[in-house]
Each structure stands twice: as structure tokens, then as C-alpha cells.
Tab-separated table of N, CA and C in Angstrom:
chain	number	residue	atom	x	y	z
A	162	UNK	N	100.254	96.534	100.452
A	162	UNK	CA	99.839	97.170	99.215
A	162	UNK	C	99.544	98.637	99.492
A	163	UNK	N	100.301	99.431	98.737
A	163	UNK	CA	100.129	101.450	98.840
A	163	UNK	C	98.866	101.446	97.622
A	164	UNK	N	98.062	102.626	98.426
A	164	UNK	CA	97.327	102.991	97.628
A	164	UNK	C	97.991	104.999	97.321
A	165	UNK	N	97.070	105.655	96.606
A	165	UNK	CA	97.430	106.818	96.573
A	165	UNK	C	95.995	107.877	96.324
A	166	UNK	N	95.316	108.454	96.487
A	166	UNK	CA	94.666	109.416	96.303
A	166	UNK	C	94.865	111.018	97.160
A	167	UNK	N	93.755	111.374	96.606
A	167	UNK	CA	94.033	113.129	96.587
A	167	UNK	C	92.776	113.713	97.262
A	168	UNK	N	92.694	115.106	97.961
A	168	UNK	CA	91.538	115.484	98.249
A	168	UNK	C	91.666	116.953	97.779
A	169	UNK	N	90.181	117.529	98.109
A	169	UNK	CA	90.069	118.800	97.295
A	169	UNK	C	89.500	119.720	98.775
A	170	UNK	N	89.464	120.874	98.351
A	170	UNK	CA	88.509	121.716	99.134
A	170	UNK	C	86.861	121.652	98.257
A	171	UNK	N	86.050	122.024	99.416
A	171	UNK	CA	84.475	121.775	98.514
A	171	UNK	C	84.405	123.193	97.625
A	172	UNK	N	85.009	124.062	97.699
A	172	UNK	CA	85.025	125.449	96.738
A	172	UNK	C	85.772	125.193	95.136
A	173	UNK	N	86.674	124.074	95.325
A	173	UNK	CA	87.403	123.769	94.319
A	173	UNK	C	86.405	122.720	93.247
A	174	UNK	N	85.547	122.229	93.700
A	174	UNK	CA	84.736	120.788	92.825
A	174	UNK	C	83.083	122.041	92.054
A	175	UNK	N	82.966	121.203	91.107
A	175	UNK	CA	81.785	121.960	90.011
A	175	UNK	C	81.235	121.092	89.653
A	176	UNK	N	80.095	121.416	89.162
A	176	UNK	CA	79.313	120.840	88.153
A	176	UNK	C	79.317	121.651	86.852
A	177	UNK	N	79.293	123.073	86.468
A	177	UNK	CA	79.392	124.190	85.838
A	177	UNK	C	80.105	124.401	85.244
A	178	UNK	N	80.348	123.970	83.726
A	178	UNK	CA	81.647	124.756	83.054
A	178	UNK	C	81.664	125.835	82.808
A	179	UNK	N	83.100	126.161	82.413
A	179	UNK	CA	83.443	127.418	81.962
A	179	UNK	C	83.054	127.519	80.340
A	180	UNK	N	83.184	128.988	80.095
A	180	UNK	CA	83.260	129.236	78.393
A	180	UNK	C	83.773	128.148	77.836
A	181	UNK	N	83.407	127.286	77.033
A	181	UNK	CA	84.246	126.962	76.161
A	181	UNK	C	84.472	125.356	76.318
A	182	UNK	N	84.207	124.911	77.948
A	182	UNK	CA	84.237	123.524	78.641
A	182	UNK	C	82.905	122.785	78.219
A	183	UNK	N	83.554	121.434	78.046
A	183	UNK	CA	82.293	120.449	77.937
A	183	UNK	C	82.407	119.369	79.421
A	184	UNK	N	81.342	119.447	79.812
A	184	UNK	CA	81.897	118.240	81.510
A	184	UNK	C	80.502	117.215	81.061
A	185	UNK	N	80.798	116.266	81.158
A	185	UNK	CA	80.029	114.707	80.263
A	185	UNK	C	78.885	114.756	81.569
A	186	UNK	N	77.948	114.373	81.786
A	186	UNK	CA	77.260	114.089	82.113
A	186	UNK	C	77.444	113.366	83.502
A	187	UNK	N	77.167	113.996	84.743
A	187	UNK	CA	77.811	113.098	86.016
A	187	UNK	C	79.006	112.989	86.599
A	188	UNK	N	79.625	114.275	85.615
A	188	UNK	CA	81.555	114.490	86.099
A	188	UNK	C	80.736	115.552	86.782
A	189	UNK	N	82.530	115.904	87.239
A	189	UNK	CA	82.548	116.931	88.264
A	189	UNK	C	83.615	117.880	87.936
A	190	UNK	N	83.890	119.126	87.766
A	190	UNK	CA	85.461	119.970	87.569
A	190	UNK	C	85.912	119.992	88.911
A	191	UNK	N	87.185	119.836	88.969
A	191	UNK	CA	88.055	120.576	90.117
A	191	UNK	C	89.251	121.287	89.563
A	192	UNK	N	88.559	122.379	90.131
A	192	UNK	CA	89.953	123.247	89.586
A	192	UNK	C	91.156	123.982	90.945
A	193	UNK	N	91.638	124.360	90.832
A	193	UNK	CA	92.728	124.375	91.743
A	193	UNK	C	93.612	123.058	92.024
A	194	UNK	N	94.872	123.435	93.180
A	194	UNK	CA	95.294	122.102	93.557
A	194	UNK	C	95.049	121.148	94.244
A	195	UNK	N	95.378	119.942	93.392
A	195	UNK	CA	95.113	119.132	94.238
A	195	UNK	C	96.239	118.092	95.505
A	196	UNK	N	95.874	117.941	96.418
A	196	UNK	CA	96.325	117.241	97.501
A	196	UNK	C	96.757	116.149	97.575
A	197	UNK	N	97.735	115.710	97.022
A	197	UNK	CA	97.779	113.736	96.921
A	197	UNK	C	98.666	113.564	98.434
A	198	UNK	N	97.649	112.540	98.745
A	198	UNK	CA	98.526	111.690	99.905
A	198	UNK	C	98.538	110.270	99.172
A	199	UNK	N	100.101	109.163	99.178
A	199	UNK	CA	100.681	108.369	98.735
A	199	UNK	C	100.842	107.391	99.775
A	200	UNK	N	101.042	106.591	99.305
A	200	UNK	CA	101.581	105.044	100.679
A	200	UNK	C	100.588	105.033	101.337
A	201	UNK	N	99.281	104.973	100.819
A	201	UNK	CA	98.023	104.616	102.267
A	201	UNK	C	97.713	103.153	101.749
A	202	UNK	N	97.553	102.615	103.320
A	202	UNK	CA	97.358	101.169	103.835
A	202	UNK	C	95.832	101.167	102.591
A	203	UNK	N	95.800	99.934	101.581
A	203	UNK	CA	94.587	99.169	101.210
A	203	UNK	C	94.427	98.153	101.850
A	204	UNK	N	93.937	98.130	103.361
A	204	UNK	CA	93.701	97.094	104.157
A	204	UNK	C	92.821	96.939	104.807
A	205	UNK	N	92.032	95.800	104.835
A	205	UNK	CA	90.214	96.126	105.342
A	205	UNK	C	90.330	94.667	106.303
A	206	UNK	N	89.499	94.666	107.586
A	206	UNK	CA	89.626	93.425	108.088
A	206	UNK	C	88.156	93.347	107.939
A	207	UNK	N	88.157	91.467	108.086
A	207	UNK	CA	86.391	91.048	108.322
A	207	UNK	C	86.402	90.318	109.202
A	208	UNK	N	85.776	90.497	110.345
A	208	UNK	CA	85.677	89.799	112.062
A	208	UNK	C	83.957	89.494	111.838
A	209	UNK	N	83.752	88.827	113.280
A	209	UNK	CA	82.626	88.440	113.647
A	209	UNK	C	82.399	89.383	114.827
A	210	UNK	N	81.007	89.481	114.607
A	210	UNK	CA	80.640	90.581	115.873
A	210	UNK	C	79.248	90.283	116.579
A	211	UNK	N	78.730	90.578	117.365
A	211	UNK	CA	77.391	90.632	117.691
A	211	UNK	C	76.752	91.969	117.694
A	212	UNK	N	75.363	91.403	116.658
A	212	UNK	CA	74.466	93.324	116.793
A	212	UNK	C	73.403	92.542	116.663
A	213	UNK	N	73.034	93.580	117.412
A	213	UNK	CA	71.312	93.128	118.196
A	213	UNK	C	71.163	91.781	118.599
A	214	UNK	N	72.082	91.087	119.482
A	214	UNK	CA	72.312	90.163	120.241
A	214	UNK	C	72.048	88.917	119.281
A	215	UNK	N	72.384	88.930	117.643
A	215	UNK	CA	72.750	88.212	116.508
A	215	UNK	C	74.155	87.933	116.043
A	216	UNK	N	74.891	86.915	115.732
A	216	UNK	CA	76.195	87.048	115.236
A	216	UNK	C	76.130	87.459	113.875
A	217	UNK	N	77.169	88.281	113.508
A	217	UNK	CA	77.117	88.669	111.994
A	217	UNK	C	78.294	88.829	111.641
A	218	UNK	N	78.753	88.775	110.541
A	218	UNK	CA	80.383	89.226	109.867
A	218	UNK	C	80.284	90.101	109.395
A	219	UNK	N	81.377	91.293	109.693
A	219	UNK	CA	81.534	92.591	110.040
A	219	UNK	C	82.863	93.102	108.439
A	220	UNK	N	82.677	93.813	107.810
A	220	UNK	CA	84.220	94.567	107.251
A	220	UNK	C	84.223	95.855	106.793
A	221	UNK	N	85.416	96.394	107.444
A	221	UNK	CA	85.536	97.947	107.599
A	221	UNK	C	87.360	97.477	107.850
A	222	UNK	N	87.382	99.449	108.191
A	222	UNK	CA	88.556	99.239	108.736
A	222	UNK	C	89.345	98.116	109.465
A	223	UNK	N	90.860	98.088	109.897
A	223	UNK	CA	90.935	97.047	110.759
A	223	UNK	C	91.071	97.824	112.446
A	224	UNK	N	91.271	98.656	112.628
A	224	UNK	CA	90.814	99.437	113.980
A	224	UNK	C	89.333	99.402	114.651
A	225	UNK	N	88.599	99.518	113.645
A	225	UNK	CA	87.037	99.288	113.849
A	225	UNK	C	86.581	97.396	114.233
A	226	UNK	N	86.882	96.803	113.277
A	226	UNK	CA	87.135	95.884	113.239
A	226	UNK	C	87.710	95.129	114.555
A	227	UNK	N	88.876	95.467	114.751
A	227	UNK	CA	89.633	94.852	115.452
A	227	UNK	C	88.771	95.071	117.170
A	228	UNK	N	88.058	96.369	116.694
A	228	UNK	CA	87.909	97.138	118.335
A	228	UNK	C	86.287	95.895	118.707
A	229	UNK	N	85.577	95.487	117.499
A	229	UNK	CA	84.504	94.909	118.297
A	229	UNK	C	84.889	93.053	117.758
A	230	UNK	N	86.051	92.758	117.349
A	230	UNK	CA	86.358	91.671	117.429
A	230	UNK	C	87.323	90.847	117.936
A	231	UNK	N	87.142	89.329	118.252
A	231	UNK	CA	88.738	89.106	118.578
A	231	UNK	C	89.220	88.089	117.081
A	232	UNK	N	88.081	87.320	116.646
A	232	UNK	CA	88.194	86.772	115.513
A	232	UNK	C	88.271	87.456	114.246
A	233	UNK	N	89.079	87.934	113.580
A	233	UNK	CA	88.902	88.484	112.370
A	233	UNK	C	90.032	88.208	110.906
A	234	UNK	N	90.422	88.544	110.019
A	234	UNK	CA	91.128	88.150	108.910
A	234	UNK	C	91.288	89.868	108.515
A	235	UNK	N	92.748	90.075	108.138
A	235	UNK	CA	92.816	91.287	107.150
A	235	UNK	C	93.240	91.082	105.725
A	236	UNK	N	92.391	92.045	104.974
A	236	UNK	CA	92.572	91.017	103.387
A	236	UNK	C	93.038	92.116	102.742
A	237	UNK	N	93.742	92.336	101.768
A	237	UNK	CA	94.568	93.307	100.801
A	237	UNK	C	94.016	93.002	99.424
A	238	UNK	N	93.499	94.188	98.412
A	238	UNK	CA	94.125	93.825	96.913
A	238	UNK	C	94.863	92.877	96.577
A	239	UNK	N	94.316	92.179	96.083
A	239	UNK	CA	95.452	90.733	95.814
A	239	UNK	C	95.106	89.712	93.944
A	240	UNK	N	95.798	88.929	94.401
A	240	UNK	CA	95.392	88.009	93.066
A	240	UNK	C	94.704	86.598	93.648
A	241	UNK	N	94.329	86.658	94.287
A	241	UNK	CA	93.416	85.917	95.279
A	241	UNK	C	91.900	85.730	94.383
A	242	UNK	N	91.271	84.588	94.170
A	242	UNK	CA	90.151	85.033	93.692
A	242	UNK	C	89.187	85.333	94.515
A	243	UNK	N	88.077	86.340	94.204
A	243	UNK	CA	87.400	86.553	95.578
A	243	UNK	C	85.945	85.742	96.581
A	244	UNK	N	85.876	84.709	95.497
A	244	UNK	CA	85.471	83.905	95.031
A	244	UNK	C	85.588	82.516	96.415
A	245	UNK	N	87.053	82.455	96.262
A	245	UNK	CA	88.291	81.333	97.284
A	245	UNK	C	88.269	82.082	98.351
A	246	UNK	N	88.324	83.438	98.289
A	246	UNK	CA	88.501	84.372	99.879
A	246	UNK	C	87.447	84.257	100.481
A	247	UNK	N	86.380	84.239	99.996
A	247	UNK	CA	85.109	84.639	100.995
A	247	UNK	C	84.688	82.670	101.790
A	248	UNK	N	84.785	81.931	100.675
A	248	UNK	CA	84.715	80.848	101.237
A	248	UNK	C	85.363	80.505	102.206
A	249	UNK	N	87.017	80.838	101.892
A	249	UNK	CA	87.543	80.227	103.174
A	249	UNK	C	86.894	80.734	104.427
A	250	UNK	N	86.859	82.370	104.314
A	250	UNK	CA	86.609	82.921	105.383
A	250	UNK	C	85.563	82.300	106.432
A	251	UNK	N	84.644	81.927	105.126
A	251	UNK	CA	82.982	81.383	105.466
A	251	UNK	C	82.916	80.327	106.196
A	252	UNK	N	84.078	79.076	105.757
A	252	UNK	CA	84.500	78.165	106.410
A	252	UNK	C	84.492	78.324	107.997
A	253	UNK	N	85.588	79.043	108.538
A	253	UNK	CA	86.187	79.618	109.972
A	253	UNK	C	85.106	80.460	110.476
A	254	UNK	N	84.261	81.300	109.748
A	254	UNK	CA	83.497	81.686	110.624
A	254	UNK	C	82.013	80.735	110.607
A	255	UNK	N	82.022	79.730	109.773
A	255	UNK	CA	80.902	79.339	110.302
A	255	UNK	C	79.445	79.644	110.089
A	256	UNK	N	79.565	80.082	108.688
A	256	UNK	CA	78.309	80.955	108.327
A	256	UNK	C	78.153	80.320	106.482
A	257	UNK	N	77.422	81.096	105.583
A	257	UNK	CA	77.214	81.090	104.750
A	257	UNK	C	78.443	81.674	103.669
A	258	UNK	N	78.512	80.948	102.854
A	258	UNK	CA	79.481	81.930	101.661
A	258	UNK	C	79.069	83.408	101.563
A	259	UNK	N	77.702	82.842	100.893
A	259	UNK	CA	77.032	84.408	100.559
A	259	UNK	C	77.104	85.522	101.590
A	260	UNK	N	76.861	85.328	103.029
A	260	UNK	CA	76.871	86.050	104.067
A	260	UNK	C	78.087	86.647	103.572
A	261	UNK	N	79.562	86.246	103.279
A	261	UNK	CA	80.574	86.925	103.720
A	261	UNK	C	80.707	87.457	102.031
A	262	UNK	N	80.940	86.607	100.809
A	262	UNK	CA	81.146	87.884	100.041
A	262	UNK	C	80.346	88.850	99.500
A	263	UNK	N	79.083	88.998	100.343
A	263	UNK	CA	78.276	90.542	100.077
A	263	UNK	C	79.042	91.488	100.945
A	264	UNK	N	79.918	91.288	101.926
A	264	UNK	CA	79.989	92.637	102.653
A	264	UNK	C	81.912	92.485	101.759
A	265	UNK	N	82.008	91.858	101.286
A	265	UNK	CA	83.668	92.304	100.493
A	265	UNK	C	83.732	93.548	99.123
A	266	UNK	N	84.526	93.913	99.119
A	266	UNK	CA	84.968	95.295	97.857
A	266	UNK	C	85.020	94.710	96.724
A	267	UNK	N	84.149	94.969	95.933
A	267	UNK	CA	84.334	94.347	94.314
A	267	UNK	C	85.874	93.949	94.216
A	268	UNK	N	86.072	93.104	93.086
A	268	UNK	CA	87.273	93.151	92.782
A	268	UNK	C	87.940	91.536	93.817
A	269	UNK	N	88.974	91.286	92.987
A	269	UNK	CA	90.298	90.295	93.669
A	269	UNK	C	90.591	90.653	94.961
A	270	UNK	N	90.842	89.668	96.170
A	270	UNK	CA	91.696	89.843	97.019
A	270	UNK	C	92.185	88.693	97.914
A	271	UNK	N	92.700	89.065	98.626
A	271	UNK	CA	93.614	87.968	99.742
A	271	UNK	C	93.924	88.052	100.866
A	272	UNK	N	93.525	87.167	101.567
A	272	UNK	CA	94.127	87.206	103.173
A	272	UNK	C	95.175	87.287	103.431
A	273	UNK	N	95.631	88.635	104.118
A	273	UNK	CA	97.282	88.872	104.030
A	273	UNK	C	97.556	88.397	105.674
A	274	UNK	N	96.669	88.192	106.419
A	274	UNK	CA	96.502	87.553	107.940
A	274	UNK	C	95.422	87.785	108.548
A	275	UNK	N	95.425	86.080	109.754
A	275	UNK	CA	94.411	85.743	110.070
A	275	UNK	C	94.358	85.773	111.820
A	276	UNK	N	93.775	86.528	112.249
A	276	UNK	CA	93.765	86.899	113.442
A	276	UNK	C	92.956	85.904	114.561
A	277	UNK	N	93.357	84.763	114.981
A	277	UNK	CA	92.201	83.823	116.028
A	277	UNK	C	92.509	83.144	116.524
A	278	UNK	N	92.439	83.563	117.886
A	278	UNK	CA	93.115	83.435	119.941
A	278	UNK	C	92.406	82.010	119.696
A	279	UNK	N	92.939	80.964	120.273
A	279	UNK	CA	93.013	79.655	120.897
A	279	UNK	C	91.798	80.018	121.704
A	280	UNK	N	90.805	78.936	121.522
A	280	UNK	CA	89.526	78.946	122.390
A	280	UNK	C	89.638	78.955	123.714
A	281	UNK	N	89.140	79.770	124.309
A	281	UNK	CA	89.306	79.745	125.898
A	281	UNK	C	87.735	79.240	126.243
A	282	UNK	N	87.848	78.461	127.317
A	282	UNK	CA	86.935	78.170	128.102
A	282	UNK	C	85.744	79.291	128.952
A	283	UNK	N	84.704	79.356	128.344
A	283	UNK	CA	83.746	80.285	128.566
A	283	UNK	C	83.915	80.643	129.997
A	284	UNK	N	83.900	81.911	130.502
A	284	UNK	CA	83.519	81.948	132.162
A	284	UNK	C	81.769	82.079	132.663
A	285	UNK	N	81.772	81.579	133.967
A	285	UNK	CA	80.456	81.194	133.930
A	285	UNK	C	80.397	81.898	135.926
């Protein structure tokens, strides 16, 4: 799934209209051009991690992600309800529903893949 947005310089964004401008309450003007970058990855993974020597389920990037997990799922914008996503997830990791869909992005989505190595035998 492509996403698309744009960025500004901080000289270009206002609060302040001009003569004649009305800006609603909590907008912002940008004037000059703007920057669109197109085809960016909408892809977020959710792994298991340890912080403060607690297990917890983690979602961010999938680089971030990936870097303090080996168990994780990457989920896309989808027609997935989000509802079915977080459970399954909740399932495999072993935790609470609720635990996992508080840290998900408002909105629908779906596990576009599921990332999890065959149990190896602890070393001791």
C-alpha cells in the first residue's frame, strides 16, 4: 500500500493571515511550494520486546521493530477489521487483546506478514 505526503520549510507554515484571509481556528497557512514525496511504504510492524526486564508489544516502524525483535507481524491499511487484527495478534503473542490494540493506528488493517523463527532451544 503507497502512501503520499508533502513537507514544507518552517518559514513557509503560519498562523497569521494576510489582508483579506480568514484561517479557522487551529489551521495553519503554508504558502510557498510544496514538496510531495509519493509511493511511501504504509507499513508498521508489532513485535515483542523486553523493557525494563518486562515483556511488552512493541509498534513502530518495521526497522525499529525488527532491530529489537525476532517475533513480530507487519500490518498495512487494509480491510481487515481492527478489531480481528489485534486479537489474532494477541493470540501468538500471548498477552491481552487490549494490550495490543492500544498501541495500533486508528482505523482498519491487516497482517500483510508474519515474522516467527521455529523455537529454538534456550542456551544455558
Amino acid at each position: 500500500t503507497d502512501g503520499s505526503a508533502y513537507w514544507v520549510y518552517p518559514d513557509q507554515v503560519s498562523k497569521t493571515p494576510e489582508a483579506g484571509e480568514f484561517v479557522p481556528r487551529g489551521a495553519f497557512i503554508i504558502r510557498g511550494r510544496r514538496n510531495y514525496e509519493h509511493h511511501l511504504q504504509m507499513e508498521l510492524a508489532v513485535g515483542e520486546i523486553i523493557y525494563q526486564k518486562e515483556r511488552k508489544v512493541m509498534c513502530g516502524p518495521v526497522d525499529a521493530v525488527k532491530s529489537q525483535s525476532a517475533k513480530y507481524f507487519i500490518i498495512v491499511p487494509g480491510r481487515g477489521k481492527a478489531g480481528k487484527t489485534s486479537a489474532a495478534m494477541a493470540k501468538d503473542f500471548n498477552v491481552p487483546e487490549e494490550e495490543v490494540s492500544r498501541i495500533l493506528p486508528p482505523g482498519d488493517c491487516e497482517i500483510k506478514q508474519k515474522i516467527w523463527p521455529e523455537e529454538t532451544p534456550e542456551e544455558e
